[in-house]
Protein backbone atom coordinates (compact mmCIF):
# COMPACT_ATOMS: atom_id res chain seq x y z
CA UNK A 1 0.00 0.00 0.00
CA UNK A 2 1.17 3.51 -0.78
CA UNK A 3 -0.11 6.51 1.20
CA UNK A 4 0.37 10.26 0.94
CA UNK A 5 -1.07 13.74 1.39
CA UNK A 6 -2.53 15.25 -1.79
CA UNK A 7 -3.43 18.69 -0.38
CA UNK A 8 -4.17 20.72 2.74
CA UNK A 9 -7.09 23.02 3.45
CA UNK A 10 -8.83 25.24 5.98
CA UNK A 11 -12.56 25.43 6.71
CA UNK A 12 -14.55 27.67 9.04
CA UNK A 13 -17.24 26.17 11.32
CA UNK A 14 -20.09 24.79 9.19
CA UNK A 15 -18.23 25.50 5.93
CA UNK A 16 -18.10 22.97 3.10
CA UNK A 17 -15.39 22.94 0.44
CA UNK A 18 -14.98 20.94 -2.74
CA UNK A 19 -11.73 19.93 -4.42
CA UNK A 20 -10.79 17.73 -7.34
CA UNK A 21 -7.69 15.78 -8.19
CA UNK A 22 -7.20 14.40 -11.68
CA UNK A 23 -5.26 12.03 -13.91
CA UNK A 24 -5.21 9.07 -11.54
CA UNK A 25 -4.70 5.71 -13.30
CA UNK A 26 -8.02 3.93 -13.73
CA UNK A 27 -6.52 0.61 -12.60
CA UNK A 28 -5.58 1.87 -9.13
CA UNK A 29 -7.84 1.32 -6.14
CA UNK A 30 -7.59 4.70 -4.33
CA UNK A 31 -9.17 5.42 -0.94
CA UNK A 32 -9.54 9.06 0.17
CA UNK A 33 -9.64 10.20 3.78
CA UNK A 34 -9.21 13.46 5.67
CA UNK A 35 -7.41 14.23 8.91
CA UNK A 36 -7.90 17.37 11.00
CA UNK A 37 -4.58 18.94 11.98
CA UNK A 38 -6.20 21.47 14.34
CA UNK A 39 -6.95 19.90 17.74
CA UNK A 40 -10.50 20.11 19.12
CA UNK A 41 -11.24 17.81 22.01
CA UNK A 42 -14.66 16.36 22.74
CA UNK A 43 -16.46 16.14 19.39
CA UNK A 44 -16.08 15.15 15.74
CA UNK A 45 -14.67 17.82 13.42
CA UNK A 46 -14.98 16.64 9.85
CA UNK A 47 -17.05 14.64 7.39
CA UNK A 48 -16.41 14.00 3.70
CA UNK A 49 -17.73 12.47 0.52
CA UNK A 50 -15.86 11.12 -2.49
CA UNK A 51 -17.26 11.12 -6.03
CA UNK A 52 -15.57 9.60 -9.06
CA UNK A 53 -15.45 10.75 -12.69
CA UNK A 54 -14.10 8.43 -15.39
CA UNK A 55 -12.27 11.18 -17.28
CA UNK A 56 -10.93 8.95 -20.08
CA UNK A 57 -10.32 5.29 -20.85
CA UNK A 58 -7.17 5.43 -18.74
CA UNK A 59 -7.70 8.10 -16.06
CA UNK A 60 -9.98 9.03 -13.16
CA UNK A 61 -10.82 12.35 -11.51
CA UNK A 62 -11.86 12.35 -7.84
CA UNK A 63 -14.23 15.05 -6.55
CA UNK A 64 -13.82 15.48 -2.79
CA UNK A 65 -16.33 17.35 -0.60
CA UNK A 66 -15.24 18.16 2.95
CA UNK A 67 -17.35 19.74 5.72
CA UNK A 68 -16.23 21.20 9.03
CA UNK A 69 -18.80 19.96 11.55
CA UNK A 70 -16.85 21.37 14.50
CA UNK A 71 -17.28 24.68 16.30
CA UNK A 72 -13.92 26.25 15.38
CA UNK A 73 -11.86 26.88 12.25
CA UNK A 74 -10.09 23.70 11.20
CA UNK A 75 -7.05 22.86 9.12
CA UNK A 76 -6.92 19.42 7.54
CA UNK A 77 -4.95 17.15 5.22
CA UNK A 78 -6.51 15.40 2.22
CA UNK A 79 -4.88 11.99 2.27
CA UNK A 80 -4.99 8.98 -0.03
CA UNK A 81 -4.09 5.31 0.06
CA UNK A 82 -3.43 3.32 -3.10
CA UNK A 83 -4.26 -0.29 -2.26
CA UNK A 84 -2.34 -3.14 -3.86
PDB file of N, CA and C in Angstrom:
ATOM      1  N   UNK A   1       0.847  -1.171   0.000  1.00  0.00           N
ATOM      2  CA  UNK A   1       0.000   0.000   0.000  1.00  0.00           C
ATOM      3  C   UNK A   1       0.897   1.242   0.000  1.00  0.00           C
ATOM      4  N   UNK A   2       0.471   2.229  -0.742  1.00  0.00           N
ATOM      5  CA  UNK A   2       1.173   3.508  -0.784  1.00  0.00           C
ATOM      6  C   UNK A   2       0.224   4.575  -0.263  1.00  0.00           C
ATOM      7  N   UNK A   3       0.719   5.446   0.629  1.00  0.00           N
ATOM      8  CA  UNK A   3      -0.105   6.508   1.199  1.00  0.00           C
ATOM      9  C   UNK A   3       0.587   7.850   1.015  1.00  0.00           C
ATOM     10  N   UNK A   4      -0.204   8.932   1.065  1.00  0.00           N
ATOM     11  CA  UNK A   4       0.369  10.262   0.938  1.00  0.00           C
ATOM     12  C   UNK A   4      -0.662  11.328   1.223  1.00  0.00           C
ATOM     13  N   UNK A   5      -0.197  12.578   1.234  1.00  0.00           N
ATOM     14  CA  UNK A   5      -1.065  13.737   1.386  1.00  0.00           C
ATOM     15  C   UNK A   5      -1.131  14.454   0.049  1.00  0.00           C
ATOM     16  N   UNK A   6      -2.326  14.603  -0.491  1.00  0.00           N
ATOM     17  CA  UNK A   6      -2.526  15.253  -1.788  1.00  0.00           C
ATOM     18  C   UNK A   6      -2.612  16.768  -1.647  1.00  0.00           C
ATOM     19  N   UNK A   7      -3.273  17.250  -0.567  1.00  0.00           N
ATOM     20  CA  UNK A   7      -3.434  18.688  -0.378  1.00  0.00           C
ATOM     21  C   UNK A   7      -3.794  18.982   1.069  1.00  0.00           C
ATOM     22  N   UNK A   8      -3.728  20.256   1.434  1.00  0.00           N
ATOM     23  CA  UNK A   8      -4.173  20.722   2.739  1.00  0.00           C
ATOM     24  C   UNK A   8      -5.241  21.792   2.530  1.00  0.00           C
ATOM     25  N   UNK A   9      -6.044  22.013   3.559  1.00  0.00           N
ATOM     26  CA  UNK A   9      -7.087  23.019   3.448  1.00  0.00           C
ATOM     27  C   UNK A   9      -7.480  23.565   4.803  1.00  0.00           C
ATOM     28  N   UNK A  10      -8.300  24.606   4.777  1.00  0.00           N
ATOM     29  CA  UNK A  10      -8.833  25.244   5.982  1.00  0.00           C
ATOM     30  C   UNK A  10     -10.317  25.504   5.757  1.00  0.00           C
ATOM     31  N   UNK A  11     -11.120  25.180   6.776  1.00  0.00           N
ATOM     32  CA  UNK A  11     -12.557  25.426   6.713  1.00  0.00           C
ATOM     33  C   UNK A  11     -13.023  26.078   8.004  1.00  0.00           C
ATOM     34  N   UNK A  12     -13.909  27.049   7.885  1.00  0.00           N
ATOM     35  CA  UNK A  12     -14.553  27.666   9.039  1.00  0.00           C
ATOM     36  C   UNK A  12     -15.659  26.760   9.562  1.00  0.00           C
ATOM     37  N   UNK A  13     -16.156  26.993  10.787  1.00  0.00           N
ATOM     38  CA  UNK A  13     -17.243  26.168  11.320  1.00  0.00           C
ATOM     39  C   UNK A  13     -18.439  26.135  10.360  1.00  0.00           C
ATOM     40  N   UNK A  14     -18.939  24.955  10.075  1.00  0.00           N
ATOM     41  CA  UNK A  14     -20.087  24.787   9.189  1.00  0.00           C
ATOM     42  C   UNK A  14     -19.784  24.920   7.708  1.00  0.00           C
ATOM     43  N   UNK A  15     -18.578  25.296   7.344  1.00  0.00           N
ATOM     44  CA  UNK A  15     -18.225  25.500   5.934  1.00  0.00           C
ATOM     45  C   UNK A  15     -17.957  24.176   5.231  1.00  0.00           C
ATOM     46  N   UNK A  16     -18.361  24.117   3.970  1.00  0.00           N
ATOM     47  CA  UNK A  16     -18.097  22.972   3.101  1.00  0.00           C
ATOM     48  C   UNK A  16     -17.231  23.437   1.942  1.00  0.00           C
ATOM     49  N   UNK A  17     -16.241  22.637   1.593  1.00  0.00           N
ATOM     50  CA  UNK A  17     -15.388  22.936   0.440  1.00  0.00           C
ATOM     51  C   UNK A  17     -15.353  21.744  -0.494  1.00  0.00           C
ATOM     52  N   UNK A  18     -15.054  22.012  -1.745  1.00  0.00           N
ATOM     53  CA  UNK A  18     -14.982  20.943  -2.743  1.00  0.00           C
ATOM     54  C   UNK A  18     -13.686  21.088  -3.517  1.00  0.00           C
ATOM     55  N   UNK A  19     -12.984  19.969  -3.688  1.00  0.00           N
ATOM     56  CA  UNK A  19     -11.727  19.926  -4.416  1.00  0.00           C
ATOM     57  C   UNK A  19     -11.794  18.788  -5.425  1.00  0.00           C
ATOM     58  N   UNK A  20     -10.918  18.861  -6.420  1.00  0.00           N
ATOM     59  CA  UNK A  20     -10.791  17.730  -7.338  1.00  0.00           C
ATOM     60  C   UNK A  20      -9.313  17.452  -7.559  1.00  0.00           C
ATOM     61  N   UNK A  21      -9.043  16.215  -7.883  1.00  0.00           N
ATOM     62  CA  UNK A  21      -7.693  15.783  -8.193  1.00  0.00           C
ATOM     63  C   UNK A  21      -7.812  14.839  -9.380  1.00  0.00           C
ATOM     64  N   UNK A  22      -6.973  15.042 -10.394  1.00  0.00           N
ATOM     65  CA  UNK A  22      -7.203  14.397 -11.680  1.00  0.00           C
ATOM     66  C   UNK A  22      -6.002  13.585 -12.158  1.00  0.00           C
ATOM     67  N   UNK A  23      -6.271  12.817 -13.194  1.00  0.00           N
ATOM     68  CA  UNK A  23      -5.256  12.028 -13.906  1.00  0.00           C
ATOM     69  C   UNK A  23      -4.729  10.854 -13.092  1.00  0.00           C
ATOM     70  N   UNK A  24      -5.586  10.272 -12.274  1.00  0.00           N
ATOM     71  CA  UNK A  24      -5.215   9.067 -11.537  1.00  0.00           C
ATOM     72  C   UNK A  24      -5.446   7.853 -12.440  1.00  0.00           C
ATOM     73  N   UNK A  25      -4.530   6.896 -12.453  1.00  0.00           N
ATOM     74  CA  UNK A  25      -4.702   5.713 -13.300  1.00  0.00           C
ATOM     75  C   UNK A  25      -5.974   4.950 -12.947  1.00  0.00           C
ATOM     76  N   UNK A  26      -6.726   4.590 -13.954  1.00  0.00           N
ATOM     77  CA  UNK A  26      -8.016   3.930 -13.730  1.00  0.00           C
ATOM     78  C   UNK A  26      -7.870   2.572 -13.072  1.00  0.00           C
ATOM     79  N   UNK A  27      -6.725   1.930 -13.180  1.00  0.00           N
ATOM     80  CA  UNK A  27      -6.521   0.610 -12.595  1.00  0.00           C
ATOM     81  C   UNK A  27      -6.181   0.620 -11.117  1.00  0.00           C
ATOM     82  N   UNK A  28      -5.915   1.782 -10.544  1.00  0.00           N
ATOM     83  CA  UNK A  28      -5.577   1.869  -9.131  1.00  0.00           C
ATOM     84  C   UNK A  28      -6.843   1.889  -8.282  1.00  0.00           C
ATOM     85  N   UNK A  29      -6.768   1.253  -7.129  1.00  0.00           N
ATOM     86  CA  UNK A  29      -7.845   1.324  -6.139  1.00  0.00           C
ATOM     87  C   UNK A  29      -7.411   2.363  -5.109  1.00  0.00           C
ATOM     88  N   UNK A  30      -7.996   3.573  -5.181  1.00  0.00           N
ATOM     89  CA  UNK A  30      -7.592   4.699  -4.333  1.00  0.00           C
ATOM     90  C   UNK A  30      -8.678   4.965  -3.297  1.00  0.00           C
ATOM     91  N   UNK A  31      -8.276   5.069  -2.033  1.00  0.00           N
ATOM     92  CA  UNK A  31      -9.170   5.417  -0.936  1.00  0.00           C
ATOM     93  C   UNK A  31      -8.778   6.806  -0.449  1.00  0.00           C
ATOM     94  N   UNK A  32      -9.768   7.695  -0.305  1.00  0.00           N
ATOM     95  CA  UNK A  32      -9.541   9.064   0.168  1.00  0.00           C
ATOM     96  C   UNK A  32     -10.021   9.196   1.595  1.00  0.00           C
ATOM     97  N   UNK A  33      -9.237   9.910   2.406  1.00  0.00           N
ATOM     98  CA  UNK A  33      -9.643  10.200   3.781  1.00  0.00           C
ATOM     99  C   UNK A  33      -9.034  11.532   4.200  1.00  0.00           C
ATOM    100  N   UNK A  34      -9.578  12.111   5.260  1.00  0.00           N
ATOM    101  CA  UNK A  34      -9.208  13.460   5.669  1.00  0.00           C
ATOM    102  C   UNK A  34      -8.914  13.474   7.155  1.00  0.00           C
ATOM    103  N   UNK A  35      -7.846  14.187   7.527  1.00  0.00           N
ATOM    104  CA  UNK A  35      -7.407  14.225   8.907  1.00  0.00           C
ATOM    105  C   UNK A  35      -7.293  15.668   9.388  1.00  0.00           C
ATOM    106  N   UNK A  36      -8.065  16.037  10.432  1.00  0.00           N
ATOM    107  CA  UNK A  36      -7.896  17.369  11.001  1.00  0.00           C
ATOM    108  C   UNK A  36      -6.476  17.508  11.570  1.00  0.00           C
ATOM    109  N   UNK A  37      -5.882  18.667  11.377  1.00  0.00           N
ATOM    110  CA  UNK A  37      -4.577  18.943  11.980  1.00  0.00           C
ATOM    111  C   UNK A  37      -4.694  20.003  13.068  1.00  0.00           C
ATOM    112  N   UNK A  38      -5.905  20.524  13.270  1.00  0.00           N
ATOM    113  CA  UNK A  38      -6.198  21.474  14.343  1.00  0.00           C
ATOM    114  C   UNK A  38      -6.908  20.710  15.460  1.00  0.00           C
ATOM    115  N   UNK A  39      -6.306  20.637  16.651  1.00  0.00           N
ATOM    116  CA  UNK A  39      -6.954  19.897  17.744  1.00  0.00           C
ATOM    117  C   UNK A  39      -8.262  20.545  18.194  1.00  0.00           C
ATOM    118  N   UNK A  40      -9.236  19.698  18.497  1.00  0.00           N
ATOM    119  CA  UNK A  40     -10.497  20.111  19.116  1.00  0.00           C
ATOM    120  C   UNK A  40     -11.017  18.919  19.894  1.00  0.00           C
ATOM    121  N   UNK A  41     -10.870  18.943  21.165  1.00  0.00           N
ATOM    122  CA  UNK A  41     -11.241  17.813  22.012  1.00  0.00           C
ATOM    123  C   UNK A  41     -12.746  17.761  22.253  1.00  0.00           C
ATOM    124  N   UNK A  42     -13.294  16.549  22.286  1.00  0.00           N
ATOM    125  CA  UNK A  42     -14.661  16.357  22.741  1.00  0.00           C
ATOM    126  C   UNK A  42     -15.736  16.153  21.704  1.00  0.00           C
ATOM    127  N   UNK A  43     -15.410  16.340  20.401  1.00  0.00           N
ATOM    128  CA  UNK A  43     -16.461  16.139  19.395  1.00  0.00           C
ATOM    129  C   UNK A  43     -15.831  15.933  18.022  1.00  0.00           C
ATOM    130  N   UNK A  44     -16.579  15.312  17.096  1.00  0.00           N
ATOM    131  CA  UNK A  44     -16.079  15.153  15.737  1.00  0.00           C
ATOM    132  C   UNK A  44     -15.885  16.508  15.067  1.00  0.00           C
ATOM    133  N   UNK A  45     -14.984  16.563  14.096  1.00  0.00           N
ATOM    134  CA  UNK A  45     -14.674  17.816  13.417  1.00  0.00           C
ATOM    135  C   UNK A  45     -14.980  17.817  11.931  1.00  0.00           C
ATOM    136  N   UNK A  46     -15.007  16.649  11.304  1.00  0.00           N
ATOM    137  CA  UNK A  46     -14.980  16.639   9.845  1.00  0.00           C
ATOM    138  C   UNK A  46     -15.807  15.478   9.301  1.00  0.00           C
ATOM    139  N   UNK A  47     -16.435  15.728   8.163  1.00  0.00           N
ATOM    140  CA  UNK A  47     -17.054  14.641   7.391  1.00  0.00           C
ATOM    141  C   UNK A  47     -16.742  14.905   5.928  1.00  0.00           C
ATOM    142  N   UNK A  48     -16.777  13.839   5.110  1.00  0.00           N
ATOM    143  CA  UNK A  48     -16.414  14.001   3.705  1.00  0.00           C
ATOM    144  C   UNK A  48     -17.153  13.007   2.823  1.00  0.00           C
ATOM    145  N   UNK A  49     -17.115  13.317   1.537  1.00  0.00           N
ATOM    146  CA  UNK A  49     -17.731  12.470   0.515  1.00  0.00           C
ATOM    147  C   UNK A  49     -16.797  12.443  -0.689  1.00  0.00           C
ATOM    148  N   UNK A  50     -16.696  11.291  -1.301  1.00  0.00           N
ATOM    149  CA  UNK A  50     -15.862  11.118  -2.490  1.00  0.00           C
ATOM    150  C   UNK A  50     -16.740  10.736  -3.669  1.00  0.00           C
ATOM    151  N   UNK A  51     -16.562  11.443  -4.783  1.00  0.00           N
ATOM    152  CA  UNK A  51     -17.258  11.121  -6.027  1.00  0.00           C
ATOM    153  C   UNK A  51     -16.206  10.868  -7.097  1.00  0.00           C
ATOM    154  N   UNK A  52     -16.545  10.031  -8.069  1.00  0.00           N
ATOM    155  CA  UNK A  52     -15.575   9.597  -9.063  1.00  0.00           C
ATOM    156  C   UNK A  52     -16.072   9.912 -10.470  1.00  0.00           C
ATOM    157  N   UNK A  53     -15.186  10.472 -11.278  1.00  0.00           N
ATOM    158  CA  UNK A  53     -15.446  10.752 -12.695  1.00  0.00           C
ATOM    159  C   UNK A  53     -14.462   9.931 -13.528  1.00  0.00           C
ATOM    160  N   UNK A  54     -14.965   9.138 -14.444  1.00  0.00           N
ATOM    161  CA  UNK A  54     -14.099   8.430 -15.387  1.00  0.00           C
ATOM    162  C   UNK A  54     -13.776   9.420 -16.497  1.00  0.00           C
ATOM    163  N   UNK A  55     -12.624  10.077 -16.386  1.00  0.00           N
ATOM    164  CA  UNK A  55     -12.273  11.177 -17.283  1.00  0.00           C
ATOM    165  C   UNK A  55     -11.885  10.708 -18.677  1.00  0.00           C
ATOM    166  N   UNK A  56     -11.314   9.515 -18.786  1.00  0.00           N
ATOM    167  CA  UNK A  56     -10.933   8.946 -20.079  1.00  0.00           C
ATOM    168  C   UNK A  56     -10.860   7.431 -19.906  1.00  0.00           C
ATOM    169  N   UNK A  57     -10.451   6.750 -20.952  1.00  0.00           N
ATOM    170  CA  UNK A  57     -10.315   5.290 -20.855  1.00  0.00           C
ATOM    171  C   UNK A  57      -9.234   4.878 -19.874  1.00  0.00           C
ATOM    172  N   UNK A  58      -8.311   5.793 -19.579  1.00  0.00           N
ATOM    173  CA  UNK A  58      -7.167   5.431 -18.736  1.00  0.00           C
ATOM    174  C   UNK A  58      -7.031   6.245 -17.459  1.00  0.00           C
ATOM    175  N   UNK A  59      -7.896   7.256 -17.244  1.00  0.00           N
ATOM    176  CA  UNK A  59      -7.697   8.102 -16.058  1.00  0.00           C
ATOM    177  C   UNK A  59      -9.010   8.419 -15.341  1.00  0.00           C
ATOM    178  N   UNK A  60      -8.860   8.753 -14.057  1.00  0.00           N
ATOM    179  CA  UNK A  60      -9.980   9.026 -13.163  1.00  0.00           C
ATOM    180  C   UNK A  60      -9.753  10.382 -12.496  1.00  0.00           C
ATOM    181  N   UNK A  61     -10.836  11.131 -12.311  1.00  0.00           N
ATOM    182  CA  UNK A  61     -10.825  12.349 -11.507  1.00  0.00           C
ATOM    183  C   UNK A  61     -11.655  12.097 -10.263  1.00  0.00           C
ATOM    184  N   UNK A  62     -11.129  12.478  -9.110  1.00  0.00           N
ATOM    185  CA  UNK A  62     -11.856  12.353  -7.844  1.00  0.00           C
ATOM    186  C   UNK A  62     -12.339  13.739  -7.425  1.00  0.00           C
ATOM    187  N   UNK A  63     -13.610  13.829  -7.062  1.00  0.00           N
ATOM    188  CA  UNK A  63     -14.233  15.052  -6.547  1.00  0.00           C
ATOM    189  C   UNK A  63     -14.447  14.823  -5.054  1.00  0.00           C
ATOM    190  N   UNK A  64     -13.866  15.691  -4.230  1.00  0.00           N
ATOM    191  CA  UNK A  64     -13.820  15.481  -2.790  1.00  0.00           C
ATOM    192  C   UNK A  64     -14.517  16.648  -2.082  1.00  0.00           C
ATOM    193  N   UNK A  65     -15.581  16.343  -1.348  1.00  0.00           N
ATOM    194  CA  UNK A  65     -16.330  17.350  -0.604  1.00  0.00           C
ATOM    195  C   UNK A  65     -16.052  17.145   0.876  1.00  0.00           C
ATOM    196  N   UNK A  66     -15.628  18.215   1.541  1.00  0.00           N
ATOM    197  CA  UNK A  66     -15.239  18.157   2.952  1.00  0.00           C
ATOM    198  C   UNK A  66     -16.044  19.197   3.718  1.00  0.00           C
ATOM    199  N   UNK A  67     -16.578  18.812   4.896  1.00  0.00           N
ATOM    200  CA  UNK A  67     -17.348  19.740   5.718  1.00  0.00           C
ATOM    201  C   UNK A  67     -16.787  19.781   7.133  1.00  0.00           C
ATOM    202  N   UNK A  68     -16.629  21.001   7.646  1.00  0.00           N
ATOM    203  CA  UNK A  68     -16.233  21.203   9.033  1.00  0.00           C
ATOM    204  C   UNK A  68     -17.494  21.145   9.885  1.00  0.00           C
ATOM    205  N   UNK A  69     -17.637  20.103  10.676  1.00  0.00           N
ATOM    206  CA  UNK A  69     -18.805  19.962  11.545  1.00  0.00           C
ATOM    207  C   UNK A  69     -18.479  20.380  12.975  1.00  0.00           C
ATOM    208  N   UNK A  70     -17.264  20.900  13.181  1.00  0.00           N
ATOM    209  CA  UNK A  70     -16.853  21.373  14.498  1.00  0.00           C
ATOM    210  C   UNK A  70     -17.268  22.818  14.735  1.00  0.00           C
ATOM    211  N   UNK A  71     -16.860  23.329  15.882  1.00  0.00           N
ATOM    212  CA  UNK A  71     -17.279  24.679  16.299  1.00  0.00           C
ATOM    213  C   UNK A  71     -16.177  25.719  16.136  1.00  0.00           C
ATOM    214  N   UNK A  72     -15.019  25.319  15.600  1.00  0.00           N
ATOM    215  CA  UNK A  72     -13.917  26.252  15.384  1.00  0.00           C
ATOM    216  C   UNK A  72     -13.330  26.049  13.989  1.00  0.00           C
ATOM    217  N   UNK A  73     -12.558  27.035  13.529  1.00  0.00           N
ATOM    218  CA  UNK A  73     -11.862  26.882  12.251  1.00  0.00           C
ATOM    219  C   UNK A  73     -10.944  25.664  12.323  1.00  0.00           C
ATOM    220  N   UNK A  74     -10.838  24.942  11.215  1.00  0.00           N
ATOM    221  CA  UNK A  74     -10.091  23.697  11.200  1.00  0.00           C
ATOM    222  C   UNK A  74      -9.194  23.620   9.972  1.00  0.00           C
ATOM    223  N   UNK A  75      -7.958  23.223  10.204  1.00  0.00           N
ATOM    224  CA  UNK A  75      -7.048  22.860   9.117  1.00  0.00           C
ATOM    225  C   UNK A  75      -7.085  21.345   8.975  1.00  0.00           C
ATOM    226  N   UNK A  76      -6.866  20.869   7.752  1.00  0.00           N
ATOM    227  CA  UNK A  76      -6.917  19.418   7.540  1.00  0.00           C
ATOM    228  C   UNK A  76      -5.979  19.030   6.402  1.00  0.00           C
ATOM    229  N   UNK A  77      -5.698  17.738   6.342  1.00  0.00           N
ATOM    230  CA  UNK A  77      -4.952  17.146   5.223  1.00  0.00           C
ATOM    231  C   UNK A  77      -5.879  16.238   4.439  1.00  0.00           C
ATOM    232  N   UNK A  78      -5.826  16.329   3.113  1.00  0.00           N
ATOM    233  CA  UNK A  78      -6.512  15.405   2.223  1.00  0.00           C
ATOM    234  C   UNK A  78      -5.538  14.285   1.887  1.00  0.00           C
ATOM    235  N   UNK A  79      -5.798  13.119   2.399  1.00  0.00           N
ATOM    236  CA  UNK A  79      -4.876  11.986   2.274  1.00  0.00           C
ATOM    237  C   UNK A  79      -5.458  10.892   1.380  1.00  0.00           C
ATOM    238  N   UNK A  80      -4.571  10.093   0.812  1.00  0.00           N
ATOM    239  CA  UNK A  80      -4.994   8.979  -0.028  1.00  0.00           C
ATOM    240  C   UNK A  80      -4.185   7.734   0.317  1.00  0.00           C
ATOM    241  N   UNK A  81      -4.780   6.599  -0.022  1.00  0.00           N
ATOM    242  CA  UNK A  81      -4.093   5.314   0.063  1.00  0.00           C
ATOM    243  C   UNK A  81      -4.355   4.572  -1.242  1.00  0.00           C
ATOM    244  N   UNK A  82      -3.300   4.152  -1.897  1.00  0.00           N
ATOM    245  CA  UNK A  82      -3.427   3.320  -3.099  1.00  0.00           C
ATOM    246  C   UNK A  82      -3.230   1.877  -2.630  1.00  0.00           C
ATOM    247  N   UNK A  83      -4.291   1.084  -2.739  1.00  0.00           N
ATOM    248  CA  UNK A  83      -4.261  -0.291  -2.263  1.00  0.00           C
ATOM    249  C   UNK A  83      -3.686  -1.203  -3.333  1.00  0.00           C
ATOM    250  N   UNK A  84      -2.920  -2.157  -2.915  1.00  0.00           N
ATOM    251  CA  UNK A  84      -2.340  -3.140  -3.859  1.00  0.00           C
ATOM    252  C   UNK A  84      -3.305  -4.255  -4.139  1.00  0.00           C
TER     253      UNK A  84
END
